[in-house]
Coordinates of C-alpha atoms in Angstrom, one line a residue:
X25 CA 0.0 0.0 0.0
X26 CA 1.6 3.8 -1.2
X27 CA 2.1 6.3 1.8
X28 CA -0.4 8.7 1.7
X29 CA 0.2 11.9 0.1
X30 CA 0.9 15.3 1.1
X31 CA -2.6 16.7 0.0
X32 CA -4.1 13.1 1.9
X33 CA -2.4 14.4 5.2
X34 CA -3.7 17.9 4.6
X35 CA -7.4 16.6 4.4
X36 CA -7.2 14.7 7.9
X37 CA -5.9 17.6 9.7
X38 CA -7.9 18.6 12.4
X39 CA -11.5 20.9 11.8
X40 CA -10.7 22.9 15.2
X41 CA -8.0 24.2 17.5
X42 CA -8.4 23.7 21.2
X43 CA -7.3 27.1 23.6
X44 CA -7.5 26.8 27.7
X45 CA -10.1 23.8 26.7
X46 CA -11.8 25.6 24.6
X47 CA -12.8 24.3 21.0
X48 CA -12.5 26.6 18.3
X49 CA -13.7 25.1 14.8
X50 CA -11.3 26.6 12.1
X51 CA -12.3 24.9 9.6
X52 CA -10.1 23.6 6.2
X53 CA -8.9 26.0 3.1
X54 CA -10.6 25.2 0.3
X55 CA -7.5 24.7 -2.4
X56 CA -10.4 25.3 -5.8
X57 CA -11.4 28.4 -4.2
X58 CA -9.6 31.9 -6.0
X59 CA -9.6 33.4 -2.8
X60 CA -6.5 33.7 -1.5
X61 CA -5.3 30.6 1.2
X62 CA -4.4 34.2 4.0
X63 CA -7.9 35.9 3.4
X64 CA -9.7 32.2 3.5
X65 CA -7.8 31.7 7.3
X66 CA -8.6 35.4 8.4
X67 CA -12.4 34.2 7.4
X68 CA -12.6 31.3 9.7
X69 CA -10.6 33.2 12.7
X70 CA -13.0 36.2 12.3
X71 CA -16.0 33.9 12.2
X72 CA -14.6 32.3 15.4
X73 CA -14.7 35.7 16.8
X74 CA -17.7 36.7 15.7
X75 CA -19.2 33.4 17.5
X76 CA -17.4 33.9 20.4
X77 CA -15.4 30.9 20.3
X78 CA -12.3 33.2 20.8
X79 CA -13.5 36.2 23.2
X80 CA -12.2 39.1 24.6
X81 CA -8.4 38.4 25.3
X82 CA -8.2 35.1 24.0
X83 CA -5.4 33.9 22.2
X84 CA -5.1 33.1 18.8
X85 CA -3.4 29.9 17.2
X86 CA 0.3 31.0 16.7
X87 CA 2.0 31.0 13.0
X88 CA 3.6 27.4 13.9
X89 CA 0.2 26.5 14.3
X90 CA -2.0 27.9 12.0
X91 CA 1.0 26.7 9.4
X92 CA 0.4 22.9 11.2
X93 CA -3.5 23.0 10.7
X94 CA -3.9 24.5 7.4
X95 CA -1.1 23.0 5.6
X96 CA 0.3 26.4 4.6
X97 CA 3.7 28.2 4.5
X98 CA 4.4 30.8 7.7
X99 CA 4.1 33.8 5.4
X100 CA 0.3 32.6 4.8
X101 CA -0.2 32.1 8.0
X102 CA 1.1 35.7 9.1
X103 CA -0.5 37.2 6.5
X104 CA -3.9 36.0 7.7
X105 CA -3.3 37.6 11.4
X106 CA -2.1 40.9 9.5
X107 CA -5.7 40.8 8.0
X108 CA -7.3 40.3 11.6
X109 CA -4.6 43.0 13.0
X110 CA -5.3 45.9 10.2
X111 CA -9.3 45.6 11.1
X112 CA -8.2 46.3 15.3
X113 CA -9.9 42.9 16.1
X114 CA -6.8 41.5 17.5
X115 CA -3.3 42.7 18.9
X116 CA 0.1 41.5 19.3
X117 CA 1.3 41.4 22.5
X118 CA 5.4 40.9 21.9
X119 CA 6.4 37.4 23.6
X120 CA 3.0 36.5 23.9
X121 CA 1.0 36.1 21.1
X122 CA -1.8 37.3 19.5
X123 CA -4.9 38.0 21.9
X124 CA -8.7 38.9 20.5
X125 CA -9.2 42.5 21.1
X126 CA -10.8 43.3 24.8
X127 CA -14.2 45.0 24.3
X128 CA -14.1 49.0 24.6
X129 CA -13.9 50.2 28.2
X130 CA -15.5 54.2 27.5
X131 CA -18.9 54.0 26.8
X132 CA -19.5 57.9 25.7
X133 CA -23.4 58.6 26.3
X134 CA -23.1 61.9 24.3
X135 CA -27.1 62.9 25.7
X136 CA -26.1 62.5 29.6
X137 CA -22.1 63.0 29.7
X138 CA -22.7 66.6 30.3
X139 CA -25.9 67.0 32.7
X140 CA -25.7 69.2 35.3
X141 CA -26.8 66.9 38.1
X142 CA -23.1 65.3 37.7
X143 CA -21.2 68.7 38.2
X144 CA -23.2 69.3 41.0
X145 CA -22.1 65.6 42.5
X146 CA -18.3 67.0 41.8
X147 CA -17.8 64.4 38.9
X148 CA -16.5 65.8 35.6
X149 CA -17.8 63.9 32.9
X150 CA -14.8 61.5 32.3
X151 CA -15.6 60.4 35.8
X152 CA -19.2 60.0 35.4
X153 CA -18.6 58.0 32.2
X154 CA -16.3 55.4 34.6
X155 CA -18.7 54.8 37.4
X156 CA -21.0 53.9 34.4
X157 CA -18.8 51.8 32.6
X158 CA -16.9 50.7 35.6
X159 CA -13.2 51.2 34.8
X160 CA -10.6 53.2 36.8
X161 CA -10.8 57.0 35.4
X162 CA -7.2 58.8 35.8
X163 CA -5.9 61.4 33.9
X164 CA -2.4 63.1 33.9
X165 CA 0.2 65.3 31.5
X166 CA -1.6 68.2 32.5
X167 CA -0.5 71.5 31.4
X168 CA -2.0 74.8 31.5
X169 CA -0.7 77.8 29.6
X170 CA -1.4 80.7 27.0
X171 CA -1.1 79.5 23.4
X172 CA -2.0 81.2 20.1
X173 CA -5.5 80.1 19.6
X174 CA -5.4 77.8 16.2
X175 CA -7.3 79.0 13.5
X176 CA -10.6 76.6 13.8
X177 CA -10.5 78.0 17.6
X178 CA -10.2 81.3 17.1
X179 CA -13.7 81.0 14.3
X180 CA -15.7 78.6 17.0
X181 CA -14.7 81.3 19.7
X182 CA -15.4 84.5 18.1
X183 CA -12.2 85.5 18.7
X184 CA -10.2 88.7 18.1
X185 CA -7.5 88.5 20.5
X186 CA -5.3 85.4 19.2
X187 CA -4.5 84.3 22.5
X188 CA -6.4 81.4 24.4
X189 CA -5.6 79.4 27.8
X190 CA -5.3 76.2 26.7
X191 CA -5.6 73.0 29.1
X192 CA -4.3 69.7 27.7
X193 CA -4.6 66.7 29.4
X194 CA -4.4 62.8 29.1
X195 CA -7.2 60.2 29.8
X196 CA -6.4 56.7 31.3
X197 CA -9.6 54.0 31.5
X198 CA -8.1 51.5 34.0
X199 CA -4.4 51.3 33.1
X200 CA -4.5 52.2 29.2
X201 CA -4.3 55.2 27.4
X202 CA -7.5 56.2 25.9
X203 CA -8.3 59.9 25.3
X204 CA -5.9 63.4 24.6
X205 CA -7.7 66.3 25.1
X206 CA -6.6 69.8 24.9
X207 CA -9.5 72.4 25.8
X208 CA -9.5 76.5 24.6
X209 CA -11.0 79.4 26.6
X210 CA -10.9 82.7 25.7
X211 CA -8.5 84.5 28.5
X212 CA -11.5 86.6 29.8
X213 CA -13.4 83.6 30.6
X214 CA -10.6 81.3 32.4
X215 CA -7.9 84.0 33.7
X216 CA -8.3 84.5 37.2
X217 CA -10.5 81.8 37.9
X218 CA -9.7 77.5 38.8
X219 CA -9.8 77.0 35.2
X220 CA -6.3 78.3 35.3
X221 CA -5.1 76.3 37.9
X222 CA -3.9 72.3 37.5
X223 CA -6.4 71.0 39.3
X224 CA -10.2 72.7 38.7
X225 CA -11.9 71.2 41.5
X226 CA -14.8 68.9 42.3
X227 CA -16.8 68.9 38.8
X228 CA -14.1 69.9 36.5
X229 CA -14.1 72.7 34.1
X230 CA -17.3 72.9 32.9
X231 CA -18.5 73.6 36.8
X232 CA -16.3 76.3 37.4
X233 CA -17.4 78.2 34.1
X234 CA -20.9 78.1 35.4
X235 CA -18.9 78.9 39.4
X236 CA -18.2 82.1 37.0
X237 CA -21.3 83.0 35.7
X238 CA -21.3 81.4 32.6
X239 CA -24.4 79.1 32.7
X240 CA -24.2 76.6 29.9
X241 CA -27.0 75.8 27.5
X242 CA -25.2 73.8 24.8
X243 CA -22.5 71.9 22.7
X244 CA -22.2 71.8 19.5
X245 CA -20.0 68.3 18.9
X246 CA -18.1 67.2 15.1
X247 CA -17.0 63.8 14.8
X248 CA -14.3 62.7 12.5
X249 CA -11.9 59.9 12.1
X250 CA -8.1 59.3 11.4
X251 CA -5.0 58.1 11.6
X252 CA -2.9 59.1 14.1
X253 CA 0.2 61.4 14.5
X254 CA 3.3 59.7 15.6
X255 CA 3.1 62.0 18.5
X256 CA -0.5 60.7 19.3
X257 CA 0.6 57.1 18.9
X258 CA 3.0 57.6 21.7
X259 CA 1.0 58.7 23.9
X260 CA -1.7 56.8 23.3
X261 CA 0.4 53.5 23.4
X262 CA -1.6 52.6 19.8
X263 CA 0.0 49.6 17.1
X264 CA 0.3 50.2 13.7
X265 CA -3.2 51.0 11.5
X266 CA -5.2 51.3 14.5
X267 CA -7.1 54.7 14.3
X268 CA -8.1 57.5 16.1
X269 CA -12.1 59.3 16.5
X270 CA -11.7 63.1 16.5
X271 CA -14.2 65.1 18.2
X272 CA -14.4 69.0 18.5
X273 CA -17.0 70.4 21.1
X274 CA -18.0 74.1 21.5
X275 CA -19.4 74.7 24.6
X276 CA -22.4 77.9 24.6
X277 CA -23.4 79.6 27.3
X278 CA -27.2 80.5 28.3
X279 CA -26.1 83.6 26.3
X280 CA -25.4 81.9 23.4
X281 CA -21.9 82.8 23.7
X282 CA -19.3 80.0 22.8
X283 CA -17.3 79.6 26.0
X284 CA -15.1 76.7 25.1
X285 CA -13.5 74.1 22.3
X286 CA -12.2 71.2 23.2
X287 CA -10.1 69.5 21.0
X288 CA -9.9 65.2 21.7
X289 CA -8.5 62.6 20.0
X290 CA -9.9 59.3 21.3
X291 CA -8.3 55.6 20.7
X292 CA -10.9 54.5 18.2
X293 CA -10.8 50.8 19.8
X294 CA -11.3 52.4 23.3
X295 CA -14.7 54.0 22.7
X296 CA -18.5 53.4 21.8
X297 CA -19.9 56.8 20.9
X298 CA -24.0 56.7 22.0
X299 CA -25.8 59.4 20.6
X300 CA -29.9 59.7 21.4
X301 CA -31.5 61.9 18.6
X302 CA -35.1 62.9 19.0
X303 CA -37.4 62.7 16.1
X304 CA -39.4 65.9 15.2

């Protein structure tokens, strides 16, 4: 009797992979298909995802591996986690492996972030968002100073004077990295007041602008995405093609006066951005 062939030993490799006891069915690559052998592996690891065979933090087969089950060359088999990586469903963890993307820890409730009843509890809205969501709210790199307002501040302000204070801070959710914010008020509003100081007190900014007479009535939000700057990268510990949400917020007084921009650049994986829009 002839030893069975390569393509034989290919066909009785096994339909799943087993992780901490967990089956995962990965299914075979179909060799008459023109898809590509890479995209057909990236199909049956999202799928696994998508199932929840592989959750939140899980690992995912290794190169050695996937090479082992599929029958395929390493480069195939690395090419078919790049796929997974470049959609932010999975990241690298060097030594490690590859782990399924944890779930995002900010959930951003755009129609109660900013009610009043949480200033008057002394919570800024980054802290009311984390005793929602139930992560550890920290923020630090904070730096106050005059700047030359930029030119997108200086039209949502009304400005004529050029110069701003500007407050930049960074977000942590737990122990990662999730938010960069830098905010602009015009130097009669902030100057002399906690706004100017490191620390604004119980409440955060938006409670010492009303502290100062400015009652507020409204924001205006606009939500963009991109890719990050190398600068934002850094300090928002982000891999390679994972993107960022941009949103720019003018803040109006009861006046109608536009009291402050705030300029953010949130870790797109980090967030779910809830918006409640009546119908009328």
């Amino acid at each position: 009797m002839s030893s069975p062939s390569s393509d034989d030993q290919r066909r009785t490799l096994r339909d799943a992979w087993t992780t901490g006891g967990v089956r995962v069915d990965l299914g075979r690559i179909d060799r008459l298909n023109d898809r590509p052998p890479y995209r057909q592996i990236a199909d049956h690891l999202r799928a696994a995802i998508d199932a929840g065979q592989l959750g939140p933090a899980d690992r995912l087969p290794s190169e050695a591996e996937l090479k082992e089950h599929y029958g395929v060359a390493r480069m195939t088999a690395r090419q078919a986690i790049q796929e997974l990586r470049a959609e932010g469903r999975v990241v690298a963890e060097h030594g490690r492996g590859v782990f399924v993307r944890q779930p995002p820890p900010v959930r951003r409730l755009a129609s109660d972030r900013f009610a009043r009843e949480h200033r008057k509890a002394g919570k800024a809205a980054f802290l009311a968002e984390a005793e929602r969501s139930g992560f550890r709210a920290r923020v630090d790199q904070i730096e106050v100073t005059r700047v030359e307002a930029p030119a997108f501040v200086r039209e949502r302000l009304r400005l004529e004077d050029s110069l701003v204070l500007s407050r930049s801070r960074r977000y942590f959710a737990d122990d990662r990295p999730v938010e960069l914010a830098v905010s602009y008020l015009p130097l009669a509003v902030a100057e002399g007041t906690a706004i100017a100081e490191i620390d604004t007190g119980p409440g955060g900014l938006y409670a010492r602008l009303e502290d100062a007479g400015y009652t507020l009535d409204r924001f205006v939000e606009e939500v963009a995405a991109r890719m990050p700057t190398v600068e934002e990268r850094r300090r928002l510990e982000l891999q390679a093609g994972v993107p960022v949400i941009v949103v720019v917020r003018t803040a109006y007084d009861i006046a109608g006066r536009p009291v402050e921009v705030c300029d953010t650049v949130k870790a797109a994986p980090a967030y779910v951005l809830e918006y409640e829009i009546k119908a009328r």
